[in-house]
Coordinates of C-alpha atoms in Angstrom, one line a residue:
M1 CA 31.3 -61.8 1.9
N2 CA 34.6 -61.0 3.9
I3 CA 34.1 -60.1 7.2
V4 CA 37.4 -59.6 9.2
K5 CA 36.3 -58.2 13.0
N6 CA 37.9 -56.0 16.0
E7 CA 41.2 -55.4 13.7
T8 CA 43.5 -52.3 14.6
I9 CA 44.0 -48.9 14.2
N10 CA 45.7 -46.9 16.1
G11 CA 43.7 -43.2 17.6
S12 CA 44.1 -41.1 19.9
N13 CA 47.2 -41.4 22.7
N14 CA 48.5 -44.4 20.3
I15 CA 45.6 -47.4 21.3
A16 CA 44.1 -49.0 19.2
M17 CA 41.0 -49.4 18.2
A18 CA 39.4 -52.6 17.7
T19 CA 37.9 -52.0 14.3
D20 CA 35.7 -54.1 11.4
Y21 CA 36.0 -54.8 8.1
F22 CA 33.3 -55.8 5.9
F23 CA 33.4 -56.5 2.3
D24 CA 32.8 -59.1 -1.4
Q25 CA 36.6 -60.1 -1.5
E26 CA 36.4 -61.0 -5.0
K27 CA 36.1 -57.1 -6.0
N28 CA 38.3 -54.3 -6.6
N29 CA 37.7 -51.5 -5.9
L30 CA 34.6 -50.6 -3.5
P31 CA 33.5 -47.4 -2.4
L32 CA 34.0 -46.8 1.3
I33 CA 32.1 -45.7 3.5
V34 CA 33.6 -45.4 7.3
Y35 CA 30.6 -45.7 10.2
T36 CA 31.5 -43.1 13.7
H37 CA 29.5 -44.4 16.7
G38 CA 28.5 -41.9 19.6
F39 CA 28.2 -40.9 22.6
N40 CA 27.9 -43.6 24.7
G41 CA 27.6 -46.2 21.5
F42 CA 30.7 -48.7 20.3
K43 CA 30.6 -49.8 16.7
D44 CA 28.0 -53.7 18.2
W45 CA 26.3 -51.1 19.4
G46 CA 22.5 -52.0 18.2
D47 CA 24.0 -55.1 17.0
F48 CA 25.4 -53.5 13.3
D49 CA 26.5 -56.5 12.4
L50 CA 23.3 -56.7 10.7
I51 CA 23.9 -53.3 9.9
A52 CA 26.9 -53.1 8.3
I53 CA 26.1 -56.2 6.2
E54 CA 23.2 -53.9 4.8
F55 CA 26.2 -52.4 2.6
A56 CA 28.0 -54.9 1.9
K57 CA 25.6 -56.7 0.1
A58 CA 25.0 -53.2 -1.3
G59 CA 28.8 -53.0 -2.8
Y60 CA 30.2 -51.0 -0.6
F61 CA 33.7 -51.8 1.6
F62 CA 32.4 -51.2 5.0
I63 CA 33.9 -49.9 8.4
K64 CA 32.6 -49.5 11.6
Y65 CA 35.4 -49.1 15.3
N66 CA 36.0 -47.7 18.7
L67 CA 36.1 -44.5 19.1
S68 CA 39.8 -44.2 21.7
H69 CA 38.1 -43.3 24.0
S70 CA 34.8 -44.0 24.4
G71 CA 35.2 -47.0 27.0
T72 CA 35.9 -49.9 25.4
N73 CA 39.3 -51.9 24.3
L74 CA 40.3 -54.9 22.3
E75 CA 39.8 -58.0 24.7
N76 CA 35.4 -55.7 25.9
P77 CA 35.0 -54.0 22.6
S78 CA 31.6 -54.3 23.6
D79 CA 31.9 -52.8 27.4
F80 CA 32.5 -49.4 29.1
V81 CA 35.9 -50.7 31.8
E82 CA 38.2 -48.6 30.9
L83 CA 36.9 -45.8 32.7
E84 CA 39.3 -43.2 32.5
R85 CA 40.4 -43.3 28.7
Y86 CA 36.1 -42.3 29.2
R87 CA 36.9 -39.1 31.3
K88 CA 39.2 -38.2 29.4
N89 CA 37.3 -37.9 25.5
N90 CA 36.7 -35.3 24.2
Y91 CA 36.3 -33.3 20.3
S92 CA 39.0 -33.6 19.6
K93 CA 40.0 -36.6 20.0
E94 CA 37.3 -38.2 18.9
L95 CA 38.1 -36.3 14.7
Y96 CA 41.6 -37.5 15.4
D97 CA 40.8 -41.3 15.4
L98 CA 38.9 -40.6 12.7
Q99 CA 41.3 -39.2 11.0
C100 CA 43.5 -42.0 11.1
V101 CA 41.3 -44.1 10.4
L102 CA 41.5 -42.0 6.9
N103 CA 45.3 -41.9 7.4
Q104 CA 45.8 -46.4 7.4
V105 CA 43.1 -46.9 5.0
T106 CA 44.3 -44.2 2.5
D107 CA 48.3 -45.8 3.0
E108 CA 50.0 -47.8 0.5
N109 CA 50.6 -50.6 3.1
F110 CA 46.8 -50.8 3.8
E111 CA 46.1 -54.3 4.0
Y112 CA 43.3 -54.2 1.2
K113 CA 44.1 -51.3 -1.4
N114 CA 42.5 -53.5 -4.2
N115 CA 39.6 -53.2 -2.3
I116 CA 38.8 -49.2 -2.4
N117 CA 38.3 -46.9 -4.7
L118 CA 40.3 -43.9 -2.8
K119 CA 38.4 -41.4 -4.5
K120 CA 35.5 -42.5 -3.8
I121 CA 35.7 -42.6 0.4
Y122 CA 32.6 -42.0 1.9
L123 CA 31.8 -41.2 6.2
L124 CA 28.3 -42.0 8.1
G125 CA 28.4 -41.0 11.3
H126 CA 25.4 -41.6 14.5
S127 CA 25.1 -38.7 16.5
R128 CA 27.9 -37.5 18.2
G129 CA 29.0 -38.7 15.5
G130 CA 27.4 -37.2 13.7
A131 CA 29.1 -33.7 14.6
I132 CA 32.6 -36.3 14.2
T133 CA 31.9 -36.8 10.6
I134 CA 30.7 -32.8 9.2
L135 CA 33.8 -31.9 10.9
A136 CA 36.3 -35.0 9.2
G137 CA 33.8 -34.0 6.3
Q138 CA 35.6 -31.0 5.1
D139 CA 39.4 -33.4 4.3
S140 CA 39.7 -33.7 1.1
R141 CA 39.3 -37.7 0.3
V142 CA 35.6 -37.1 1.4
S143 CA 33.5 -37.3 -1.0
K144 CA 30.2 -38.1 0.6
L145 CA 28.9 -38.1 4.5
V146 CA 25.0 -39.0 5.7
T147 CA 24.2 -38.3 9.5
W148 CA 21.7 -40.5 11.3
A149 CA 20.4 -37.7 14.5
S150 CA 23.1 -35.6 13.6
I151 CA 23.6 -32.7 16.6
S152 CA 23.4 -29.8 15.1
A153 CA 26.4 -28.5 17.9
C154 CA 29.6 -29.7 20.0
T155 CA 27.7 -29.2 23.1
S156 CA 26.6 -32.8 23.7
P157 CA 26.5 -33.8 26.3
W158 CA 26.3 -30.0 28.6
T159 CA 23.7 -28.7 25.8
N160 CA 21.4 -28.4 28.4
F161 CA 23.1 -28.0 31.3
S162 CA 22.8 -23.8 33.3
T163 CA 25.0 -22.1 34.6
L164 CA 24.5 -23.7 37.9
E165 CA 25.7 -27.5 36.5
M166 CA 28.3 -25.8 34.4
E167 CA 29.8 -23.5 37.3
H168 CA 29.3 -27.0 39.4
W169 CA 30.4 -29.0 37.2
K170 CA 33.7 -26.3 37.2
Q171 CA 35.2 -27.0 40.7
Q172 CA 34.2 -30.5 41.2
K173 CA 36.4 -31.1 37.0
S174 CA 33.8 -33.5 36.6
F175 CA 30.4 -35.3 37.2
Y176 CA 28.8 -38.7 36.5
Y177 CA 26.3 -39.6 33.7
E178 CA 24.0 -42.6 34.1
N179 CA 24.5 -45.1 31.1
K180 CA 20.6 -46.0 31.5
R181 CA 21.1 -49.7 30.6
T182 CA 24.2 -51.0 32.5
S183 CA 23.6 -48.5 35.4
Q184 CA 27.0 -47.5 35.6
L185 CA 27.6 -44.1 36.9
L186 CA 30.5 -42.5 33.5
P187 CA 33.1 -40.3 34.3
I188 CA 33.2 -37.4 32.3
D189 CA 36.0 -34.7 33.0
Y190 CA 35.6 -30.8 32.3
Q191 CA 38.6 -30.5 30.0
I192 CA 36.4 -31.9 27.2
Y193 CA 34.1 -28.1 27.5
E194 CA 37.1 -26.1 28.1
D195 CA 38.4 -28.3 24.3
Y196 CA 35.1 -27.5 23.0
Q197 CA 35.9 -23.5 24.3
A198 CA 39.4 -23.9 22.8
N199 CA 38.7 -25.6 19.2
K200 CA 35.3 -23.6 19.5
E201 CA 35.6 -22.0 15.6
K202 CA 37.4 -25.1 14.2
F203 CA 33.3 -27.1 16.0
D204 CA 30.9 -24.5 14.6
L205 CA 28.3 -27.9 12.7
E206 CA 26.3 -24.8 11.2
K207 CA 29.7 -23.5 9.4
A208 CA 31.6 -26.5 8.4
V209 CA 28.9 -27.9 6.7
A210 CA 28.3 -24.4 5.0
S211 CA 31.6 -24.2 4.3
M212 CA 31.6 -28.2 2.3
K213 CA 30.5 -28.3 -1.8
K214 CA 29.6 -32.2 -1.7
P215 CA 26.7 -34.0 -1.1
M216 CA 25.7 -34.4 2.4
L217 CA 22.3 -36.4 3.6
F218 CA 20.9 -35.5 6.8
I219 CA 18.4 -38.5 8.0
H220 CA 16.8 -37.9 11.4
G221 CA 13.9 -39.7 13.2
K222 CA 9.7 -37.4 13.8
D223 CA 10.2 -38.8 17.2
D224 CA 14.1 -38.0 18.6
P225 CA 14.0 -38.2 21.9
A226 CA 17.4 -37.5 22.6
V227 CA 18.3 -35.0 20.2
P228 CA 15.9 -33.1 18.4
V229 CA 14.6 -32.7 15.1
I230 CA 15.7 -29.4 14.7
S231 CA 19.4 -30.7 14.8
A232 CA 19.3 -31.6 11.2
E233 CA 17.5 -28.7 10.0
L234 CA 19.3 -26.4 11.3
L235 CA 22.0 -28.8 9.6
Q236 CA 21.1 -28.7 6.3
S237 CA 19.7 -24.7 6.1
A238 CA 23.0 -24.2 6.9
N239 CA 24.6 -25.2 3.5
A240 CA 20.5 -26.1 1.3
P241 CA 22.5 -26.6 -2.5
F242 CA 24.8 -29.6 -1.6
A243 CA 22.5 -30.5 1.9
K244 CA 19.9 -32.3 1.6
K245 CA 17.8 -33.7 4.8
I246 CA 14.3 -37.0 5.6
I247 CA 12.5 -36.3 8.7
C248 CA 11.6 -40.3 9.4
D249 CA 9.9 -42.3 11.9
G250 CA 11.3 -43.8 13.9
D251 CA 12.9 -42.8 17.1
H252 CA 17.2 -42.0 18.4
V253 CA 19.0 -45.2 17.2
F254 CA 16.0 -45.9 14.6
G255 CA 13.7 -48.1 16.8
R256 CA 16.6 -50.3 17.7
K257 CA 18.5 -51.9 20.7
H258 CA 21.0 -52.7 22.9
P259 CA 21.2 -56.0 22.6
W260 CA 19.6 -56.6 19.7
P261 CA 17.5 -60.3 19.5
H262 CA 17.1 -60.3 15.9
D263 CA 17.9 -61.6 12.7
Y264 CA 17.0 -58.9 11.3
L265 CA 16.7 -54.6 11.6
P266 CA 13.1 -53.3 12.5
A267 CA 12.1 -51.4 10.4
Q268 CA 12.9 -48.0 10.8
T269 CA 15.8 -49.1 10.6
K270 CA 15.5 -51.1 6.6
F271 CA 14.6 -47.4 5.3
V272 CA 17.5 -45.9 6.5
V273 CA 19.8 -48.0 5.3
A274 CA 17.7 -48.0 2.2
E275 CA 17.4 -44.1 1.7
T276 CA 21.8 -44.4 2.4
I277 CA 22.7 -47.0 1.0
S278 CA 20.4 -45.3 -2.6
F279 CA 21.8 -41.2 -2.0
F280 CA 25.4 -43.2 -1.9
N281 CA 24.7 -45.4 -5.1
K282 CA 24.0 -41.7 -7.2
I283 CA 27.4 -40.6 -5.7
A284 CA 29.7 -43.3 -7.0
E285 CA 27.6 -43.5 -10.2
Q286 CA 28.5 -39.6 -11.6

């Protein structure tokens, strides 16, 4: 198996995004999966290499990358050290980042072009990365998509803000979100809300799902404390003929944590990975 770590693809504002490739170098025309991490996540969260290896073993060319304004950089792909980038992040930038990845891998000069089957491009996203996956899934190059614990509306992280809190945020220009794992106070500027308002129609996830005539799978843990399980219900019901949902045991990250101290995946994650591979395999056979 070939594992290429921390390659680069330029994303929003021409910022280089750390990017990993997992695949069997002896095989060509492999179906491609592009994974997008969620809010306060990064490509290696919870030793995501273990998950990437499972997809590569199953016969896929698997890509994971750090969003340009996630707060990480090339030298620190798992730490939030670029807080000025972090505060300027928004849904438009994240969608542009994923489109940049798609543009890179479909370019005729892509180094691994012979290993990829461009007729079988699949997207996978977790949490807010699920939203970006859905929006990018409307691209005609994408054959199908899967989300894990996806939000159903592009209103994170202000989903539950009161009117007073929203007004205070507007006046102060930013608020600080505490990362419970690192105890960092991470700045979030009001511009992310303004970006949402300017693109409200475009960022309507249920409308995006309803518009797509391609297979979709929404997987959600029934005990998710961060994103209510109703999110999967809403997304699936928006396009029942093409969308499927799986409500399984598990929390928002399906039993993982960061750092992950083991060389194996928890049972909940193994189930989610297996169901995702099964779903993509069925499509690959069609």
